[in-house]
Short mmCIF file of C-alpha atoms in Angstrom, two decimals:
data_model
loop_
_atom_site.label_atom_id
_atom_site.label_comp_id
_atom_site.label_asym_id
_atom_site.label_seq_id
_atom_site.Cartn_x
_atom_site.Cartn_y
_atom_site.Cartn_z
CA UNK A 1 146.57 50.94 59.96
CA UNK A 2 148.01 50.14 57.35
CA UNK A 3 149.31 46.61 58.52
CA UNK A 4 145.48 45.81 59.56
CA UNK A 5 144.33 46.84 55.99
CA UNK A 6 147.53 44.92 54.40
CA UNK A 7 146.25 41.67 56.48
CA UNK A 8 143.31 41.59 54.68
CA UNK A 9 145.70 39.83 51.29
CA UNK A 10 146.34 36.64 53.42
CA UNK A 11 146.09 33.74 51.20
CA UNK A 12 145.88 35.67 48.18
CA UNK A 13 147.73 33.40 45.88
CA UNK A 14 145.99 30.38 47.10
CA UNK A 15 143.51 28.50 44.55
CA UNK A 16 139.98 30.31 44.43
CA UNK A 17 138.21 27.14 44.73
CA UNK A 18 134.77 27.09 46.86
CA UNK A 19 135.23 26.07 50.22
CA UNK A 20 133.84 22.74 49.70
CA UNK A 21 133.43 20.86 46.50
CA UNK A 22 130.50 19.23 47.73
CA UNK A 23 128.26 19.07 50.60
CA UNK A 24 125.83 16.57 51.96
CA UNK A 25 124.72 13.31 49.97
CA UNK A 26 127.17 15.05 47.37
CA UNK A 27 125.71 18.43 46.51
CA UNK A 28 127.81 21.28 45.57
CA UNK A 29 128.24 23.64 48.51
CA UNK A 30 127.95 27.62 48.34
CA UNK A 31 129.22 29.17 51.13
CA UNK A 32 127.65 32.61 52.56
CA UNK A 33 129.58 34.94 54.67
CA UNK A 34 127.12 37.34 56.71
CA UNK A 35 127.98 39.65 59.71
CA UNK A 36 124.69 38.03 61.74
CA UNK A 37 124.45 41.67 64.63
CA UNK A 38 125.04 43.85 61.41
CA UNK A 39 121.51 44.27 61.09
CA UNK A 40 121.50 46.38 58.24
CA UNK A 41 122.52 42.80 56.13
CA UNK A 42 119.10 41.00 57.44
CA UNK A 43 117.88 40.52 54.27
CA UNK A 44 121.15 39.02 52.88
CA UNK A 45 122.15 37.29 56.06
CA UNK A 46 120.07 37.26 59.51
CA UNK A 47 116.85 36.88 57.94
CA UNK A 48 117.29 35.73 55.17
CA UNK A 49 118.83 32.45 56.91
CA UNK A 50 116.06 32.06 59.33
CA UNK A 51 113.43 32.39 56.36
CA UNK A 52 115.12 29.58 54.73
CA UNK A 53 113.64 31.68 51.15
CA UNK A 54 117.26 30.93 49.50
CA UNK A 55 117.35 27.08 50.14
CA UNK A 56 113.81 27.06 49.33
CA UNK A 57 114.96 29.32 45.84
CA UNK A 58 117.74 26.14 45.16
CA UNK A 59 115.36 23.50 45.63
CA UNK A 60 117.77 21.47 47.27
CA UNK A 61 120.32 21.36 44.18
CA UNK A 62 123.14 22.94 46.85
CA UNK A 63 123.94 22.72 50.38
CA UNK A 64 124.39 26.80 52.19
CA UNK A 65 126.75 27.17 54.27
CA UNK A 66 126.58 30.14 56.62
CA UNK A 67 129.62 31.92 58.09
CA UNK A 68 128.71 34.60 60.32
CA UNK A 69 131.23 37.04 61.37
CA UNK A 70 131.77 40.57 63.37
CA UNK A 71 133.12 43.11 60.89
CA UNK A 72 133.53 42.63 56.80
CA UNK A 73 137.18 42.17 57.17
CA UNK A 74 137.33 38.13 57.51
CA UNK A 75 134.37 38.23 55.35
CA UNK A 76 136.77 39.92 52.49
CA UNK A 77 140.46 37.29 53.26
CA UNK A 78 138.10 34.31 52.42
CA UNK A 79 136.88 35.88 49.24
CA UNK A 80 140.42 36.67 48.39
CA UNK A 81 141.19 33.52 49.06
CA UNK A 82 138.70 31.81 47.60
CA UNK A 83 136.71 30.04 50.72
CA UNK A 84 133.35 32.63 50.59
CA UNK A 85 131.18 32.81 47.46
CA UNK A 86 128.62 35.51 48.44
CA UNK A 87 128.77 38.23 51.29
CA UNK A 88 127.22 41.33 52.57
CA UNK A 89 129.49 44.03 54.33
CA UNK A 90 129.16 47.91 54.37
CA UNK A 91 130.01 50.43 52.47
CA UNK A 92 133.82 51.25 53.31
CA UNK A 93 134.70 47.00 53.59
CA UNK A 94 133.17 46.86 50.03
CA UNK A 95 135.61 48.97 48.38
CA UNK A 96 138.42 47.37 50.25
CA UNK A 97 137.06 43.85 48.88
CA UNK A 98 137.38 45.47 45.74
CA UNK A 99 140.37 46.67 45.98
CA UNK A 100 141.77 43.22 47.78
CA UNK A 101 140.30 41.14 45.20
CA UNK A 102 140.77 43.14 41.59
CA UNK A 103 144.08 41.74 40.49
CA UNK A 104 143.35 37.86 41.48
CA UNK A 105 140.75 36.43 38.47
CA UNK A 106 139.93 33.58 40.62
CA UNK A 107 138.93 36.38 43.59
CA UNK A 108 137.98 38.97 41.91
CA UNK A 109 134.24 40.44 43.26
CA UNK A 110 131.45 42.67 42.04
CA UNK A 111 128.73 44.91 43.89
CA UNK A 112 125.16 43.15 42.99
CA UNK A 113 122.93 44.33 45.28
CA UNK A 114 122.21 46.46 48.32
CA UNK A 115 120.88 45.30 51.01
CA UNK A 116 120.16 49.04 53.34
CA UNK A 117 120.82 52.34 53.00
CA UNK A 118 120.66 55.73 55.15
CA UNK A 119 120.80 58.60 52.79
CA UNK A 120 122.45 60.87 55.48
CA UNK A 121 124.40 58.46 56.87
CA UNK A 122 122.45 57.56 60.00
CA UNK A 123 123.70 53.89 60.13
CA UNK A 124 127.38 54.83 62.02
CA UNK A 125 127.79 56.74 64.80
CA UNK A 126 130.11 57.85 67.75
CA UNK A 127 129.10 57.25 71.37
CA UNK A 128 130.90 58.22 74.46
CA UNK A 129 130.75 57.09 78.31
CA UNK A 130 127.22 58.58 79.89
CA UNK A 131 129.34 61.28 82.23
CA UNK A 132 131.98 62.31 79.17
CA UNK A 133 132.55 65.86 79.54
CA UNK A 134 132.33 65.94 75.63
CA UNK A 135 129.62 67.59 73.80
CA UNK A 136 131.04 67.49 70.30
CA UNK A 137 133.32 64.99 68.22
CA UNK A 138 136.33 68.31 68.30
CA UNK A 139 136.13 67.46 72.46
CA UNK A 140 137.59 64.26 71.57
CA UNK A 141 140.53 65.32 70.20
CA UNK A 142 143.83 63.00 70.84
CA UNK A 143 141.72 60.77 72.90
CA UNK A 144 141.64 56.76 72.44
CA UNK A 145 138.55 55.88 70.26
CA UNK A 146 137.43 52.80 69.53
CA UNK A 147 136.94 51.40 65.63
CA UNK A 148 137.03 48.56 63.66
CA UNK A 149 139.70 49.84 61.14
CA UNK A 150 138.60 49.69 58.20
CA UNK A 151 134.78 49.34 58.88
CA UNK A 152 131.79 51.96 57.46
CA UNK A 153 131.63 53.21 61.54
CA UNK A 154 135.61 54.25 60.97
CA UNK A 155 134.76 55.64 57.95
CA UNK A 156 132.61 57.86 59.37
CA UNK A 157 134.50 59.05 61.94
CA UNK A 158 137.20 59.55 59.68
CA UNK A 159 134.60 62.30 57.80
CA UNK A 160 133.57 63.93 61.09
CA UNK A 161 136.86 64.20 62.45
CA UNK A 162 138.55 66.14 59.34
CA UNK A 163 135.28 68.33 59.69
CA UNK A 164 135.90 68.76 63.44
CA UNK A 165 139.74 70.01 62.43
CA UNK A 166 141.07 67.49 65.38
CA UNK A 167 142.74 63.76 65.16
CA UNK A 168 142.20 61.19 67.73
CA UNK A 169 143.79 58.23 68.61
CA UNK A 170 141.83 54.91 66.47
CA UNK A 171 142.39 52.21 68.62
CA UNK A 172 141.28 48.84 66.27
CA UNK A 173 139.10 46.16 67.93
CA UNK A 174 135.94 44.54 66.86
CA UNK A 175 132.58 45.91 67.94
CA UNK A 176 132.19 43.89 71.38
CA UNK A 177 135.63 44.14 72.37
CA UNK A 178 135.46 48.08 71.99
CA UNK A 179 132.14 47.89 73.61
CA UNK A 180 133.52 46.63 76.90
CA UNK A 181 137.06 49.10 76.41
CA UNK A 182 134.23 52.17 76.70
CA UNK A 183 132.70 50.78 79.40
CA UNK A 184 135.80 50.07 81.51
CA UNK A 185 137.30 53.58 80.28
CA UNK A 186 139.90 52.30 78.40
CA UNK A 187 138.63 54.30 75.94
CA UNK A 188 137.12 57.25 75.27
CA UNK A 189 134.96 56.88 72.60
CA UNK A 190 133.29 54.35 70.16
CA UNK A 191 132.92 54.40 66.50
CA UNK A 192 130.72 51.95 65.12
CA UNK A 193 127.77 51.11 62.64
CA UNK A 194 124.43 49.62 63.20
CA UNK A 195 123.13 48.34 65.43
CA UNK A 196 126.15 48.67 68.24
CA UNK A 197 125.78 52.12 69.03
CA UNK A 198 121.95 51.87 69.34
CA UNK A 199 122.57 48.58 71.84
CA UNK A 200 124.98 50.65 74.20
CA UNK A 201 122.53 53.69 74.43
CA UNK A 202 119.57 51.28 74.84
CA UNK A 203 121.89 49.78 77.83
CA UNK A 204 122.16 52.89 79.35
CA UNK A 205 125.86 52.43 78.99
CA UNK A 206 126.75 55.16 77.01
CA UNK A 207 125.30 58.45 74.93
CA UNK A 208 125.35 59.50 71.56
CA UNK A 209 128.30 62.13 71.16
CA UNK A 210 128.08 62.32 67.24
CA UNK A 211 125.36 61.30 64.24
CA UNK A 212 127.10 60.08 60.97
CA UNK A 213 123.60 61.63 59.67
CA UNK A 214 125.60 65.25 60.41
CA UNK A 215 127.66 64.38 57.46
CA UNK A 216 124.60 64.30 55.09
CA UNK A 217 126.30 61.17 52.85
CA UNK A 218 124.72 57.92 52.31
CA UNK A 219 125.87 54.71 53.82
CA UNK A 220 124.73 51.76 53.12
CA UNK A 221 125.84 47.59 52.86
CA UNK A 222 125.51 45.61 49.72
CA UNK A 223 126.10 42.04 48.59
CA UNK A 224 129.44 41.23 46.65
CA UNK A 225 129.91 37.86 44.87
CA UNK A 226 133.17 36.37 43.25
CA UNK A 227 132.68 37.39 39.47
CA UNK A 228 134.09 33.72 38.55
CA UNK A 229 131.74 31.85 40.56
CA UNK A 230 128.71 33.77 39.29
CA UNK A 231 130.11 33.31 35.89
CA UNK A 232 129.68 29.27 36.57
CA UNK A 233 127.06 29.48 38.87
CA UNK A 234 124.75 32.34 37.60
CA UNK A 235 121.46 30.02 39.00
CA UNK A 236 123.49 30.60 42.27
CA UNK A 237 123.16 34.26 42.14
CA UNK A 238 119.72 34.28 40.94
CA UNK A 239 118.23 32.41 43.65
CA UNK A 240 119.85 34.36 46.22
CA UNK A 241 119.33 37.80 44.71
CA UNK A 242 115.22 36.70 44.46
CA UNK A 243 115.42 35.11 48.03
CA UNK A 244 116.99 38.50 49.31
CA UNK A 245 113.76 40.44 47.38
CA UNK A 246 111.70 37.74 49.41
CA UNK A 247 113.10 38.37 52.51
CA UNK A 248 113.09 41.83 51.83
CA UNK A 249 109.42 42.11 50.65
CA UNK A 250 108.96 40.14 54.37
CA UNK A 251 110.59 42.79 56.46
CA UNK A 252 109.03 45.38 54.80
CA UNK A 253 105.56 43.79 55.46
CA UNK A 254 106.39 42.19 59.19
CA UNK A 255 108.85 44.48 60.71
CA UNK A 256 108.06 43.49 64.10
CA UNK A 257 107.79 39.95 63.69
CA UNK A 258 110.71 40.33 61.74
CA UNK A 259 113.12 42.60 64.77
CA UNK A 260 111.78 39.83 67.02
CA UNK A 261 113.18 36.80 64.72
CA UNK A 262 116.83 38.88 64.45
CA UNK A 263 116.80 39.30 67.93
CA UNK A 264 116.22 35.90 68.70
CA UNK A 265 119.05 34.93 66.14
CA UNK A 266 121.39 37.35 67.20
CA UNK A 267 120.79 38.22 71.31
CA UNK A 268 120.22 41.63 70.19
CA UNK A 269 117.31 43.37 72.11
CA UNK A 270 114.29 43.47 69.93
CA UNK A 271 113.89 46.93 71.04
CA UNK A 272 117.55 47.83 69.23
CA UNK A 273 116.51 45.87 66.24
CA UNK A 274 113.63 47.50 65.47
CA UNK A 275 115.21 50.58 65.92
CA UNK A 276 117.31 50.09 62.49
CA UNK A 277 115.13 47.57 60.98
CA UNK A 278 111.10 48.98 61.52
CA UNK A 279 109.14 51.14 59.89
CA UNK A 280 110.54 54.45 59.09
CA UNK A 281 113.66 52.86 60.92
CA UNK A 282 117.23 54.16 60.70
CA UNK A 283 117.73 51.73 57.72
CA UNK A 284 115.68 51.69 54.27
CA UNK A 285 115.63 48.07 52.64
CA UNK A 286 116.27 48.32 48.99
CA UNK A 287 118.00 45.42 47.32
CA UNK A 288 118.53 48.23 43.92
CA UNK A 289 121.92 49.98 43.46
CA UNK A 290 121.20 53.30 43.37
CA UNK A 291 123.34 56.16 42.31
CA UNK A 292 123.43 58.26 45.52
CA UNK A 293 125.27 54.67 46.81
CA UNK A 294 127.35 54.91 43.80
CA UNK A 295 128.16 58.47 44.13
CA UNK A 296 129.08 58.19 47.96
CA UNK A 297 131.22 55.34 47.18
CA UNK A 298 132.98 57.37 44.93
CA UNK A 299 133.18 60.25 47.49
CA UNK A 300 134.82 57.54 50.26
CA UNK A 301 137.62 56.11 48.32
CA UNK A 302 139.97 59.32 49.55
CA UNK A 303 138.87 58.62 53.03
CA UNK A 304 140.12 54.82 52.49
CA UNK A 305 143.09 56.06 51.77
CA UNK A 306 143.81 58.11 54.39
CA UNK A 307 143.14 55.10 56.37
CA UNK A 308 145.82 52.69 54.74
CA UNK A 309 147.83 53.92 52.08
CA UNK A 310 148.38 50.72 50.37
CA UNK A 311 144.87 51.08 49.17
CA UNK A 312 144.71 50.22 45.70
CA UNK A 313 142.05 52.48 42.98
CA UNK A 314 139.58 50.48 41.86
CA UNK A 315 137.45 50.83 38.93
CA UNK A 316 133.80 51.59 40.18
CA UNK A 317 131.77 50.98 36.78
CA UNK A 318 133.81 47.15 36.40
CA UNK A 319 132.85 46.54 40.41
CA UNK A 320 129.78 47.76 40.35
CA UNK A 321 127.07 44.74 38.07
CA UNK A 322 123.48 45.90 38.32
CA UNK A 323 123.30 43.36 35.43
CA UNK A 324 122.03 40.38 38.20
CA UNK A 325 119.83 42.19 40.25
CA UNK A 326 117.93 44.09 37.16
CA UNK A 327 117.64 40.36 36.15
CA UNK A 328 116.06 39.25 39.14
CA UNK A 329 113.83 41.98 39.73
CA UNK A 330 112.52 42.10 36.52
CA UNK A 331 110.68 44.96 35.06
CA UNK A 332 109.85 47.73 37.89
CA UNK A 333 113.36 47.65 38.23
CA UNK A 334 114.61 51.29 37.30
CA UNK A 335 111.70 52.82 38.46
CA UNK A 336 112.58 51.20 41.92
CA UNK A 337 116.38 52.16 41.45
CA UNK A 338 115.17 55.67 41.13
CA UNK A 339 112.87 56.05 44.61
CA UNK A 340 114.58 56.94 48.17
CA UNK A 341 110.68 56.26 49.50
CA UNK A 342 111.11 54.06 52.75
CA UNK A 343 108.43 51.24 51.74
CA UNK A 344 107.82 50.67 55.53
CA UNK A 345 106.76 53.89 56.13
CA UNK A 346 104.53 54.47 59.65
CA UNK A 347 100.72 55.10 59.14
CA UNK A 348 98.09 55.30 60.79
CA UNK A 349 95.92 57.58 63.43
CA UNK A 350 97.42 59.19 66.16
CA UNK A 351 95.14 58.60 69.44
CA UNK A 352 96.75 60.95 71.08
CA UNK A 353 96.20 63.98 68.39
CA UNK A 354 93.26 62.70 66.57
CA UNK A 355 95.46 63.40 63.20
CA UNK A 356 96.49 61.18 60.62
CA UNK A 357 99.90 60.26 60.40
CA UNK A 358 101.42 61.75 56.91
CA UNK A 359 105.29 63.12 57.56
CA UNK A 360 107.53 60.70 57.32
CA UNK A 361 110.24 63.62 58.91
CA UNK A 362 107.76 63.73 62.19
CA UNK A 363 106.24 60.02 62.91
CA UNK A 364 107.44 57.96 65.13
CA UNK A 365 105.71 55.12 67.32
CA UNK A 366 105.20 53.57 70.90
CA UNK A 367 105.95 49.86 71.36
CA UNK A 368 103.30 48.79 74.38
CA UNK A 369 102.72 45.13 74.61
CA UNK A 370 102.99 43.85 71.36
CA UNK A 371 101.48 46.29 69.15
CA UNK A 372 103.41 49.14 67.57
CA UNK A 373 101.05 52.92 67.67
CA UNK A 374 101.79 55.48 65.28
CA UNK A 375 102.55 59.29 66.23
CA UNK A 376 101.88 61.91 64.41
CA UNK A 377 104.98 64.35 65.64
CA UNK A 378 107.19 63.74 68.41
CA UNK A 379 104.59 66.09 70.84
CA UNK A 380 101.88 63.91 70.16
CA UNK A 381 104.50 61.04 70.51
CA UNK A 382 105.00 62.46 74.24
CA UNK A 383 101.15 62.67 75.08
CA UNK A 384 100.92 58.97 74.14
CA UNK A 385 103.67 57.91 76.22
CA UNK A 386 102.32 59.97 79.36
CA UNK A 387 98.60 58.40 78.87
CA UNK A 388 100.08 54.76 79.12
CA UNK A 389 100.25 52.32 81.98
CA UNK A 390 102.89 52.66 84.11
CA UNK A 391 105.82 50.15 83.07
CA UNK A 392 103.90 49.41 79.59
CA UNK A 393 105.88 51.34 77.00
CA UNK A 394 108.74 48.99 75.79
CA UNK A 395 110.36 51.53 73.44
CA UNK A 396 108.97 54.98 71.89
CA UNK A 397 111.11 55.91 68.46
CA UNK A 398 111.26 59.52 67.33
CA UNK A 399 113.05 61.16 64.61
CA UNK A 400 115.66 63.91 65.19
CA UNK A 401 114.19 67.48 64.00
CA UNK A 402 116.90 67.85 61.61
CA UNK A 403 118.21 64.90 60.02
CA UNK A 404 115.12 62.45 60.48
CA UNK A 405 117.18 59.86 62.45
CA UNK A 406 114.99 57.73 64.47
CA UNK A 407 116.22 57.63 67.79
CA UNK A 408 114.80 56.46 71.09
CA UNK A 409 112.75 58.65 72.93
CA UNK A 410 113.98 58.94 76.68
CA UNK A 411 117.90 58.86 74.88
CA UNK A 412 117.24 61.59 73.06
CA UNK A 413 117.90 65.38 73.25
CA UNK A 414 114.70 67.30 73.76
CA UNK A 415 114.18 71.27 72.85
CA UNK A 416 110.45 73.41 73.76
CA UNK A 417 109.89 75.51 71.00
CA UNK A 418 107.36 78.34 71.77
CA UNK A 419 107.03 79.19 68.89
CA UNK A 420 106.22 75.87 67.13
CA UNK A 421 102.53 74.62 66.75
CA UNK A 422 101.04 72.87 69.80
CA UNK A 423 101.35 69.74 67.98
CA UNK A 424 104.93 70.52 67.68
CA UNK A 425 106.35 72.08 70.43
CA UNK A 426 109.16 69.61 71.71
CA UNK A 427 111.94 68.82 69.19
CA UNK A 428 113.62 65.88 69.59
CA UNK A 429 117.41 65.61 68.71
CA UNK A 430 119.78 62.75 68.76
CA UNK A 431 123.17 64.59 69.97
CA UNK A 432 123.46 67.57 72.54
CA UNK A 433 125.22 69.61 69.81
CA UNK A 434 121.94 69.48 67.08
CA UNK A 435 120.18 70.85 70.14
CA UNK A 436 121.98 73.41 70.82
CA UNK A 437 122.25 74.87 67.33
CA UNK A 438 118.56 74.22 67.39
CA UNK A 439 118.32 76.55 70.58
CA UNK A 440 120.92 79.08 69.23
CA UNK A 441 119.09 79.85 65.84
CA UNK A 442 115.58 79.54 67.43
CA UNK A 443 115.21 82.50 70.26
CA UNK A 444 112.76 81.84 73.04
CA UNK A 445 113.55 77.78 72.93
CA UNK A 446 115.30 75.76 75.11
CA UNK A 447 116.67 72.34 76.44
CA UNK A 448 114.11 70.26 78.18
CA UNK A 449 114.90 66.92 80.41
CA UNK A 450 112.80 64.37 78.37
CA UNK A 451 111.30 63.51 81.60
CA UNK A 452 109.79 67.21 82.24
CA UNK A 453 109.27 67.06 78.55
CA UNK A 454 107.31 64.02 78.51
CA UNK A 455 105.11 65.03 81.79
CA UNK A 456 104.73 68.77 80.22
CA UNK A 457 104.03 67.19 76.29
CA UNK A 458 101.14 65.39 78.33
CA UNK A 459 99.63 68.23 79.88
CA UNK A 460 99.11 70.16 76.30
#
């Protein structure tokens, strides 16, 4: 590992020019690197490059350049070496980019923005192979997993594992190429962030073994920027940090329209996107640096460096520049900084229940046709679902009982509570273990096929 975080220097004496002096017809160039299936970046990558809101922000002064990668890592050696201006990664790559980049004046970055956050830590998770034996992340102990070293998914798994008591073995490879090692066996699990476990569920090619939300700790993915080019190109950063709050006002205000245009950029099923990137989704779009995301990056450096000991301290309050954002948000800005309110949030009736939909800890919603219907709680989520046409539900999003997760219906983990209110008598959970604590502190409930769940939530 720490070879593979080591690697991540290359070029780090070389000049810290831009990649290109100029561009077409002569215009400086700034060059973006963006991680284009890392879907909780949209509004900093993604979307924000289909939108065309930051070359519309430049009016023409510059030419973009987008460079689109898997995993922060390559994102981070151009930085260092000078070839990226502006990038979005997650949580654990920023503090390596910090740490990569903090001795080279030329390189050196700062935090400016976020670009989506989970509070509990919902965006990474672990999935296994649909017939695994295990039930927890401890079952996987000295197995192979799959991880981008390195990455926020690692990270996480890192967390769970020294909870769990039990090491495994990491075995390093980008998100598709681990994708295909879990479904050939080669390994045993898969560690990953958004949206790649959520695509390998939705396949039907694996399950979820373990929720990062267990670990109760925000992630999140930010935008970094080399200090010395903001420094000469501050109109630079302003244009982008306002076309990100453009593209981010968009999302918030056409989340479907919105999955659909990441899909189509990316090959991702719209179903997966929306997953992550809708209303009440896995991921809340805030471009503000809050200070849970500044606490839990505190909290992860350890972790980093258990991962590769040649990690180097970095000092949070220099990496860390709220200065450019507060600057580009204007005003509201603090009062934003201090709200973990999804904006997206799902309203609405519920047909099904006749109730208004007011929890943000119970909605969820059916995807028939093209039109997106709001649930009240995941029972009256299930009598919606049975009342459709045949073939007509696309996708139905619930979130887990515990942590709020939103999670896909018929992949998730259902419970009949007795005891619960009609409206609420089938919990929904993302992982067989949350269920089963559910069922042991809860007497009288238990485990419930989501078919039988589905055809019984439509009968109450």
């Amino acid at each position: 590992m720490r070879k593979i975080i080591t690697a991540l220097a290359v070029l780090a004496a070389t000049s810290a020019c831009s990649v290109a002096a100029s561009g077409a017809q002569g215009k400086p160039t700034v060059v973006i690197g963006y991680q284009s299936k890392t879907i909780n970046t949209v509004t900093a990558g993604t979307l924000l490059r289909k939108l065309g809101y930051f070359e519309k922000r430049l009016g023409g002064t510059y030419t973009v350049e987008w460079q689109d990668y898997d995993t922060g890592a390559p994102i981070t050696a151009k930085m260092v070496a000078g070839k990226i201006d502006i990038g979005s990664m997650g949580d654990y790559p920023l503090l390596i980019n910090a740490s990569r980049t903090q001795a080279i004046d030329t390189a050196r970055t700062e935090l400016v923005s976020t670009t989506g956050y989970n509070l509990r830590g919902g965006l990474n998770m672990v999935v296994v192979p649909k017939d695994s034996p295990a039930r927890t992340l401890a079952d996987l102990a000295n197995q192979k997993v799959s991880a981008s070293v390195g990455s926020a998914g690692h990270g996480t798994l890192v967390q769970g594992l020294e909870k769990a008591g039990v090491d495994v073995e990491v075995v390093n490879q980008q998100p598709p190429v681990g994708a295909s090692a879990l479904e050939s066996g080669a390994v045993q699990g898969y560690a990953q962030f958004v949206a790649w476990p959520g695509l390998v569920v939705f396949q039907d090619k694996a399950r979820l073994l373990y929720d990062g939300s267990a670990l109760s700790m925000p992630t999140f993915h930010g935008v970094v920027v080399r200090q010395a080019y903001a420094r000469e190109h501050p109109d630079v950063v302003q244009a982008f940090l306002q076309a990100q709050i453009d593209a981010t006002k968009y999302l918030h205000e056409n989340p479907l329209e919105a999955a659909k245009s990441v899909a189509a950029e990316t090959g991702l099923p719209p179903e997966v996107v929306y997953l992550y990137n809708g209303r009440n989704g896995v991921s809340t779009f805030d471009v503000t640096l809050k200070q849970q995301l500044r606490d839990a990056h505190a909290h992860d450096i350890p972790y980093l460096k258990k991962i590769g000991t040649d990690f180097q301290d970095i000092d949070l309050g220099k990496f860390v520049n709220d200065s450019y954002i507060r600057k580009a948000y204007g005003a509201a800005y603090d009062t934003a900084a201090a709200s973990t309110v999804n904006p997206a949030a799902i309203t609405g009736t519920d047909a099904a229940c006749g109730i208004q939909v007011s929890d943000p800890a119970k909605a969820g919603e059916i995807w028939i046709g093209d039109e997106l219907k709001p649930a009240a709680t995941p029972t009256c989520l299930l009598r919606q679902v049975a009342s459709a046409a045949p073939g007509s539900v696309k996708a139905a999003y619930v979130p887990d009982t515990e942590t709020g997760t939103h999670w896909f219906a018929d992949k998730a983990v259902w419970v009949k509570d007795p005891a619960a209110d009609k409206n609420d008598l089938f919990k929904p959970f993302t992982t067989a273990e949350a269920a089963d604590l559910y069922v042991k502190a809860h007497p009288g409930a238990e485990r419930i096929p989501y078919e039988e769940a589905r055809k019984a939530g439509g009968s109450v």
